[in-house]
Amino acid sequence: MMIFSGTSSRLLAQKTAKKLNLSLSSLSIHFFPDGEKRVRIEENVLDQDTIIIESTATPVDENYMEFFLIADALKRSGAKRVTAVVPYMGYQRQDHIFVSGEGVSFGVIAKLAQAVGIDKIINFDPHSIKIPEFFSIPFTPLSALPIFAEKIKEKKWNKNNTVLVSPDMGGIRRIKILSSLLNNMPYATIEKERDLSTGEVSVSGSKGLDGYDKAIIVDDMISSGGTIAISSDFLKEKGVKEIYVFATHPVFSDESKKILQKSSVEKVFVTDTVQIPEDKKFPKLEILSVVPMIAEELKKQ
Ligand code: R5P
């Protein structure tokens, strides 16, 4: 097995390779002044099982393009198989038409991934259950929820005074799985609305929230931080004293660092599916690693 990585997930790829007693295989990326890139595989991959580890967070389009160019270069160099570990795969929130006249952005991504010859995709916590159905190649959805469950057990937060909270109706499936990993910890949902033209979020109601001191908000990703900010304000209004957040993908766009650090949450736990630049880290942040899970999955190849 040969592991390659582009620029977006270099650390994650190095750690995964190390866990598998391998080192990263070599490729070069030349950056042209106009923003184009040229990718060259610098090893003999003929008839080899190859792996690309590359998340597609900000800058999402650039990272996608680089990912497609690496896959194409591997295929043209004779790789037998290309397995793509894309821990965070952008555009999943655009998995259907919200307003008539729109395209289906994630459908475009799925077509491109298959067109460049990727044989298999491994992804963490897809945004919805229909994501794998976009592909006619194998798609393995892994989840950070068992990692979150271990951390919650380690903290000894228990079901007597703690409730798991999904910040929107779309997260119910996720919260039910986590509840079952935690001896049926109670769960509740917030009803969140997003204004499709401004992107602003608001809370319109909730279910199952009353009577808890501690709340654990669980989400697939944090982008602007708006969802966490309004959900935690709402929980405080409901009388919750301590709020923690567990989210798989720290996309951290815009002012998220300021918003999250200023929010009423005690701590924000995320994973390393997305490499967080040093200047986007903040004191309330704790990063949990998905490396052991990726390594275990790759051992099955
Ligand atoms: C929405 O459906 C997602 O599950 C997240 O709640 C959302 O994408 C988070 O985005 P933001 O941090 O910008 O509110």
mmCIF file of C-alpha atoms in Angstrom, residues 72-278:
data_model
loop_
_atom_site.group_PDB
_atom_site.id
_atom_site.type_symbol
_atom_site.label_atom_id
_atom_site.label_comp_id
_atom_site.label_asym_id
_atom_site.label_seq_id
_atom_site.Cartn_x
_atom_site.Cartn_y
_atom_site.Cartn_z
ATOM 1 C CA ASP A 72 -5.765 11.363 -12.255
ATOM 2 C CA ALA A 73 -1.960 11.314 -11.990
ATOM 3 C CA LEU A 74 -2.056 8.043 -10.008
ATOM 4 C CA LYS A 75 -4.351 6.366 -12.540
ATOM 5 C CA ARG A 76 -2.274 7.548 -15.514
ATOM 6 C CA SER A 77 0.861 6.251 -13.768
ATOM 7 C CA GLY A 78 -0.674 2.770 -13.669
ATOM 8 C CA ALA A 79 -1.936 2.468 -10.086
ATOM 9 C CA LYS A 80 -4.069 -0.647 -9.712
ATOM 10 C CA ARG A 81 -6.476 0.992 -7.273
ATOM 11 C CA VAL A 82 -6.979 4.465 -5.878
ATOM 12 C CA THR A 83 -8.702 4.612 -2.503
ATOM 13 C CA ALA A 84 -9.545 8.143 -1.447
ATOM 14 C CA VAL A 85 -9.645 8.903 2.268
ATOM 15 C CA VAL A 86 -11.488 12.203 2.285
ATOM 16 C CA PRO A 87 -12.264 12.647 5.989
ATOM 17 C CA TYR A 88 -14.155 15.898 5.312
ATOM 18 C CA MET A 89 -15.773 16.038 1.902
ATOM 19 C CA GLY A 90 -17.115 19.496 1.129
ATOM 20 C CA TYR A 91 -20.374 20.365 -0.627
ATOM 21 C CA GLN A 92 -22.312 17.620 1.201
ATOM 22 C CA ARG A 93 -24.756 20.181 2.563
ATOM 23 C CA GLN A 94 -25.796 20.815 -1.049
ATOM 24 C CA ASP A 95 -27.142 17.306 -1.569
ATOM 25 C CA HIS A 96 -30.500 18.359 -3.025
ATOM 26 C CA ILE A 97 -32.250 21.280 -4.676
ATOM 27 C CA PHE A 98 -33.381 23.742 -1.992
ATOM 28 C CA VAL A 99 -34.877 26.322 -4.378
ATOM 29 C CA SER A 100 -35.854 25.599 -7.974
ATOM 30 C CA GLY A 101 -33.228 26.616 -10.487
ATOM 31 C CA GLU A 102 -30.299 25.373 -8.375
ATOM 32 C CA GLY A 103 -27.942 22.556 -9.318
ATOM 33 C CA VAL A 104 -27.043 19.669 -6.992
ATOM 34 C CA SER A 105 -23.480 20.568 -6.108
ATOM 35 C CA PHE A 106 -22.590 17.324 -4.357
ATOM 36 C CA GLY A 107 -23.848 15.410 -7.406
ATOM 37 C CA VAL A 108 -21.236 17.257 -9.471
ATOM 38 C CA ILE A 109 -18.500 16.334 -6.963
ATOM 39 C CA ALA A 110 -19.525 12.647 -7.041
ATOM 40 C CA LYS A 111 -19.448 12.596 -10.860
ATOM 41 C CA LEU A 112 -15.994 14.206 -10.951
ATOM 42 C CA ALA A 113 -14.566 11.812 -8.334
ATOM 43 C CA GLN A 114 -15.711 8.845 -10.390
ATOM 44 C CA ALA A 115 -14.625 10.393 -13.700
ATOM 45 C CA VAL A 116 -10.998 10.672 -12.512
ATOM 46 C CA GLY A 117 -11.008 6.966 -11.673
ATOM 47 C CA ILE A 118 -11.265 6.833 -7.881
ATOM 48 C CA ASP A 119 -12.158 3.261 -6.883
ATOM 49 C CA LYS A 120 -13.331 3.782 -3.309
ATOM 50 C CA ILE A 121 -14.081 6.633 -0.904
ATOM 51 C CA ILE A 122 -13.683 6.641 2.879
ATOM 52 C CA ASN A 123 -15.361 9.583 4.598
ATOM 53 C CA PHE A 124 -16.270 10.594 8.180
ATOM 54 C CA ASP A 125 -19.776 11.430 9.342
ATOM 55 C CA PRO A 126 -21.431 12.202 6.007
ATOM 56 C CA HIS A 127 -23.938 15.032 6.282
ATOM 57 C CA SER A 128 -26.949 12.858 5.388
ATOM 58 C CA ILE A 129 -27.712 9.174 4.800
ATOM 59 C CA LYS A 130 -28.120 9.746 1.093
ATOM 60 C CA ILE A 131 -24.480 10.814 0.507
ATOM 61 C CA PRO A 132 -23.200 7.263 -0.286
ATOM 62 C CA GLU A 133 -26.016 6.874 -2.847
ATOM 63 C CA PHE A 134 -24.417 9.540 -5.056
ATOM 64 C CA PHE A 135 -21.674 7.025 -5.921
ATOM 65 C CA SER A 136 -21.611 3.796 -7.873
ATOM 66 C CA ILE A 137 -18.204 2.960 -6.337
ATOM 67 C CA PRO A 138 -17.856 1.711 -2.725
ATOM 68 C CA PHE A 139 -18.284 4.492 -0.175
ATOM 69 C CA THR A 140 -17.341 3.716 3.442
ATOM 70 C CA PRO A 141 -18.788 6.113 6.006
ATOM 71 C CA LEU A 142 -16.763 6.094 9.238
ATOM 72 C CA SER A 143 -17.889 8.021 12.306
ATOM 73 C CA ALA A 144 -16.282 10.025 15.093
ATOM 74 C CA LEU A 145 -19.207 9.206 17.409
ATOM 75 C CA PRO A 146 -17.377 6.294 19.145
ATOM 76 C CA ILE A 147 -14.465 8.700 19.846
ATOM 77 C CA PHE A 148 -16.935 11.223 21.290
ATOM 78 C CA ALA A 149 -18.576 8.502 23.408
ATOM 79 C CA GLU A 150 -15.176 7.529 24.871
ATOM 80 C CA LYS A 151 -14.421 11.149 25.785
ATOM 81 C CA ILE A 152 -17.848 11.603 27.405
ATOM 82 C CA LYS A 153 -17.350 8.411 29.437
ATOM 83 C CA GLU A 154 -13.855 9.554 30.447
ATOM 84 C CA LYS A 155 -15.369 12.829 31.729
ATOM 85 C CA LYS A 156 -17.884 10.758 33.718
ATOM 86 C CA TRP A 157 -20.788 12.824 32.405
ATOM 87 C CA ASN A 158 -23.766 10.605 32.952
ATOM 88 C CA LYS A 159 -27.377 10.312 32.004
ATOM 89 C CA ASN A 160 -28.789 11.501 35.327
ATOM 90 C CA ASN A 161 -28.218 15.187 34.626
ATOM 91 C CA THR A 162 -26.907 15.321 31.042
ATOM 92 C CA VAL A 163 -28.750 15.527 27.730
ATOM 93 C CA LEU A 164 -27.365 15.099 24.208
ATOM 94 C CA VAL A 165 -28.631 17.843 21.911
ATOM 95 C CA SER A 166 -28.910 17.929 18.154
ATOM 96 C CA PRO A 167 -28.914 21.565 16.986
ATOM 97 C CA ASP A 168 -31.265 20.687 14.117
ATOM 98 C CA MET A 169 -33.751 18.038 13.050
ATOM 99 C CA GLY A 170 -31.257 16.634 10.497
ATOM 100 C CA GLY A 171 -28.969 15.495 13.324
ATOM 101 C CA ILE A 172 -31.441 13.173 15.060
ATOM 102 C CA ARG A 173 -29.950 9.990 13.561
ATOM 103 C CA ARG A 174 -26.502 11.010 14.841
ATOM 104 C CA ILE A 175 -27.737 11.808 18.340
ATOM 105 C CA LYS A 176 -29.610 8.492 18.623
ATOM 106 C CA ILE A 177 -26.449 6.550 17.735
ATOM 107 C CA LEU A 178 -24.420 8.459 20.336
ATOM 108 C CA SER A 179 -27.160 7.913 22.916
ATOM 109 C CA SER A 180 -27.011 4.157 22.342
ATOM 110 C CA LEU A 181 -23.208 4.211 22.746
ATOM 111 C CA LEU A 182 -23.739 5.952 26.111
ATOM 112 C CA ASN A 183 -26.134 3.568 27.801
ATOM 113 C CA ASN A 184 -29.172 5.404 26.386
ATOM 114 C CA MET A 185 -28.249 8.900 27.522
ATOM 115 C CA PRO A 186 -31.341 11.098 26.955
ATOM 116 C CA TYR A 187 -31.434 13.261 23.858
ATOM 117 C CA ALA A 188 -33.238 16.372 22.685
ATOM 118 C CA THR A 189 -33.496 18.388 19.491
ATOM 119 C CA ILE A 190 -33.502 22.068 18.722
ATOM 120 C CA GLU A 191 -35.499 23.219 15.709
ATOM 121 C CA LYS A 192 -33.181 25.430 13.698
ATOM 122 C CA GLU A 193 -34.123 27.493 10.658
ATOM 123 C CA ARG A 194 -31.583 28.870 8.194
ATOM 124 C CA ASP A 195 -32.399 31.843 5.967
ATOM 125 C CA LEU A 196 -31.276 30.561 2.564
ATOM 126 C CA SER A 197 -30.416 34.000 1.208
ATOM 127 C CA THR A 198 -28.438 35.401 4.188
ATOM 128 C CA GLY A 199 -27.284 32.100 5.759
ATOM 129 C CA GLU A 200 -28.433 33.380 9.175
ATOM 130 C CA VAL A 201 -29.729 30.805 11.653
ATOM 131 C CA SER A 202 -32.497 31.093 14.257
ATOM 132 C CA VAL A 203 -34.193 28.752 16.727
ATOM 133 C CA SER A 204 -37.925 28.112 16.360
ATOM 134 C CA GLY A 205 -38.428 25.525 19.116
ATOM 135 C CA SER A 206 -37.124 22.397 20.827
ATOM 136 C CA LYS A 207 -38.135 18.948 22.009
ATOM 137 C CA GLY A 208 -37.093 17.099 25.187
ATOM 138 C CA LEU A 209 -34.881 19.757 26.738
ATOM 139 C CA ASP A 210 -36.361 20.513 30.131
ATOM 140 C CA GLY A 211 -34.743 19.692 33.466
ATOM 141 C CA TYR A 212 -31.057 19.151 32.626
ATOM 142 C CA ASP A 213 -27.960 20.842 34.143
ATOM 143 C CA LYS A 214 -25.580 19.758 31.454
ATOM 144 C CA ALA A 215 -26.012 19.628 27.661
ATOM 145 C CA ILE A 216 -23.770 18.159 24.991
ATOM 146 C CA ILE A 217 -24.396 19.613 21.529
ATOM 147 C CA VAL A 218 -23.436 17.174 18.762
ATOM 148 C CA ASP A 219 -23.045 18.200 15.115
ATOM 149 C CA ASP A 220 -21.303 16.982 11.978
ATOM 150 C CA MET A 221 -19.455 20.241 11.386
ATOM 151 C CA ILE A 222 -18.819 23.771 12.572
ATOM 152 C CA SER A 223 -18.431 26.366 9.850
ATOM 153 C CA SER A 224 -19.308 29.942 10.874
ATOM 154 C CA GLY A 225 -20.053 28.897 14.467
ATOM 155 C CA GLY A 226 -23.540 30.449 14.146
ATOM 156 C CA THR A 227 -25.371 27.194 14.869
ATOM 157 C CA ILE A 228 -23.389 26.600 18.070
ATOM 158 C CA ALA A 229 -23.789 30.224 19.211
ATOM 159 C CA ILE A 230 -27.578 30.328 18.861
ATOM 160 C CA SER A 231 -28.043 26.786 20.211
ATOM 161 C CA SER A 232 -25.973 27.480 23.312
ATOM 162 C CA ASP A 233 -27.795 30.787 23.973
ATOM 163 C CA PHE A 234 -31.079 28.906 23.667
ATOM 164 C CA LEU A 235 -29.894 26.188 26.080
ATOM 165 C CA LYS A 236 -28.843 28.820 28.622
ATOM 166 C CA GLU A 237 -32.311 30.388 28.377
ATOM 167 C CA LYS A 238 -33.721 26.924 29.085
ATOM 168 C CA GLY A 239 -31.730 26.816 32.337
ATOM 169 C CA VAL A 240 -28.838 24.550 31.292
ATOM 170 C CA LYS A 241 -25.728 25.425 33.350
ATOM 171 C CA GLU A 242 -22.894 23.695 31.474
ATOM 172 C CA ILE A 243 -22.710 23.225 27.706
ATOM 173 C CA TYR A 244 -20.167 21.196 25.743
ATOM 174 C CA VAL A 245 -19.877 20.771 21.979
ATOM 175 C CA PHE A 246 -18.738 17.748 19.966
ATOM 176 C CA ALA A 247 -18.461 18.263 16.199
ATOM 177 C CA THR A 248 -16.602 16.059 13.735
ATOM 178 C CA HIS A 249 -15.375 18.575 11.154
ATOM 179 C CA PRO A 250 -13.779 21.873 12.283
ATOM 180 C CA VAL A 251 -14.267 23.792 9.036
ATOM 181 C CA PHE A 252 -13.944 27.050 11.023
ATOM 182 C CA SER A 253 -14.736 29.735 8.468
ATOM 183 C CA ASP A 254 -15.107 33.484 8.952
ATOM 184 C CA GLU A 255 -15.187 34.650 12.554
ATOM 185 C CA SER A 256 -15.838 31.199 14.027
ATOM 186 C CA LYS A 257 -12.845 31.374 16.380
ATOM 187 C CA LYS A 258 -14.149 34.556 18.049
ATOM 188 C CA ILE A 259 -17.766 33.338 18.049
ATOM 189 C CA LEU A 260 -16.932 29.990 19.642
ATOM 190 C CA GLN A 261 -14.506 31.361 22.235
ATOM 191 C CA LYS A 262 -17.043 34.072 23.233
ATOM 192 C CA SER A 263 -20.007 31.670 23.316
ATOM 193 C CA SER A 264 -21.430 30.251 26.523
ATOM 194 C CA VAL A 265 -20.028 26.766 25.856
ATOM 195 C CA GLU A 266 -17.368 25.416 28.225
ATOM 196 C CA LYS A 267 -15.423 23.437 25.645
ATOM 197 C CA VAL A 268 -15.503 22.591 21.930
ATOM 198 C CA PHE A 269 -14.311 19.091 21.012
ATOM 199 C CA VAL A 270 -13.591 18.483 17.321
ATOM 200 C CA THR A 271 -11.517 15.963 15.365
ATOM 201 C CA ASP A 272 -8.555 16.282 13.040
ATOM 202 C CA THR A 273 -10.551 15.429 9.875
ATOM 203 C CA VAL A 274 -9.739 19.019 8.932
ATOM 204 C CA GLN A 275 -6.302 20.467 9.689
ATOM 205 C CA ILE A 276 -6.865 23.603 11.787
ATOM 206 C CA PRO A 277 -4.381 26.429 11.101
ATOM 207 C CA GLU A 278 -2.663 27.643 14.302
#
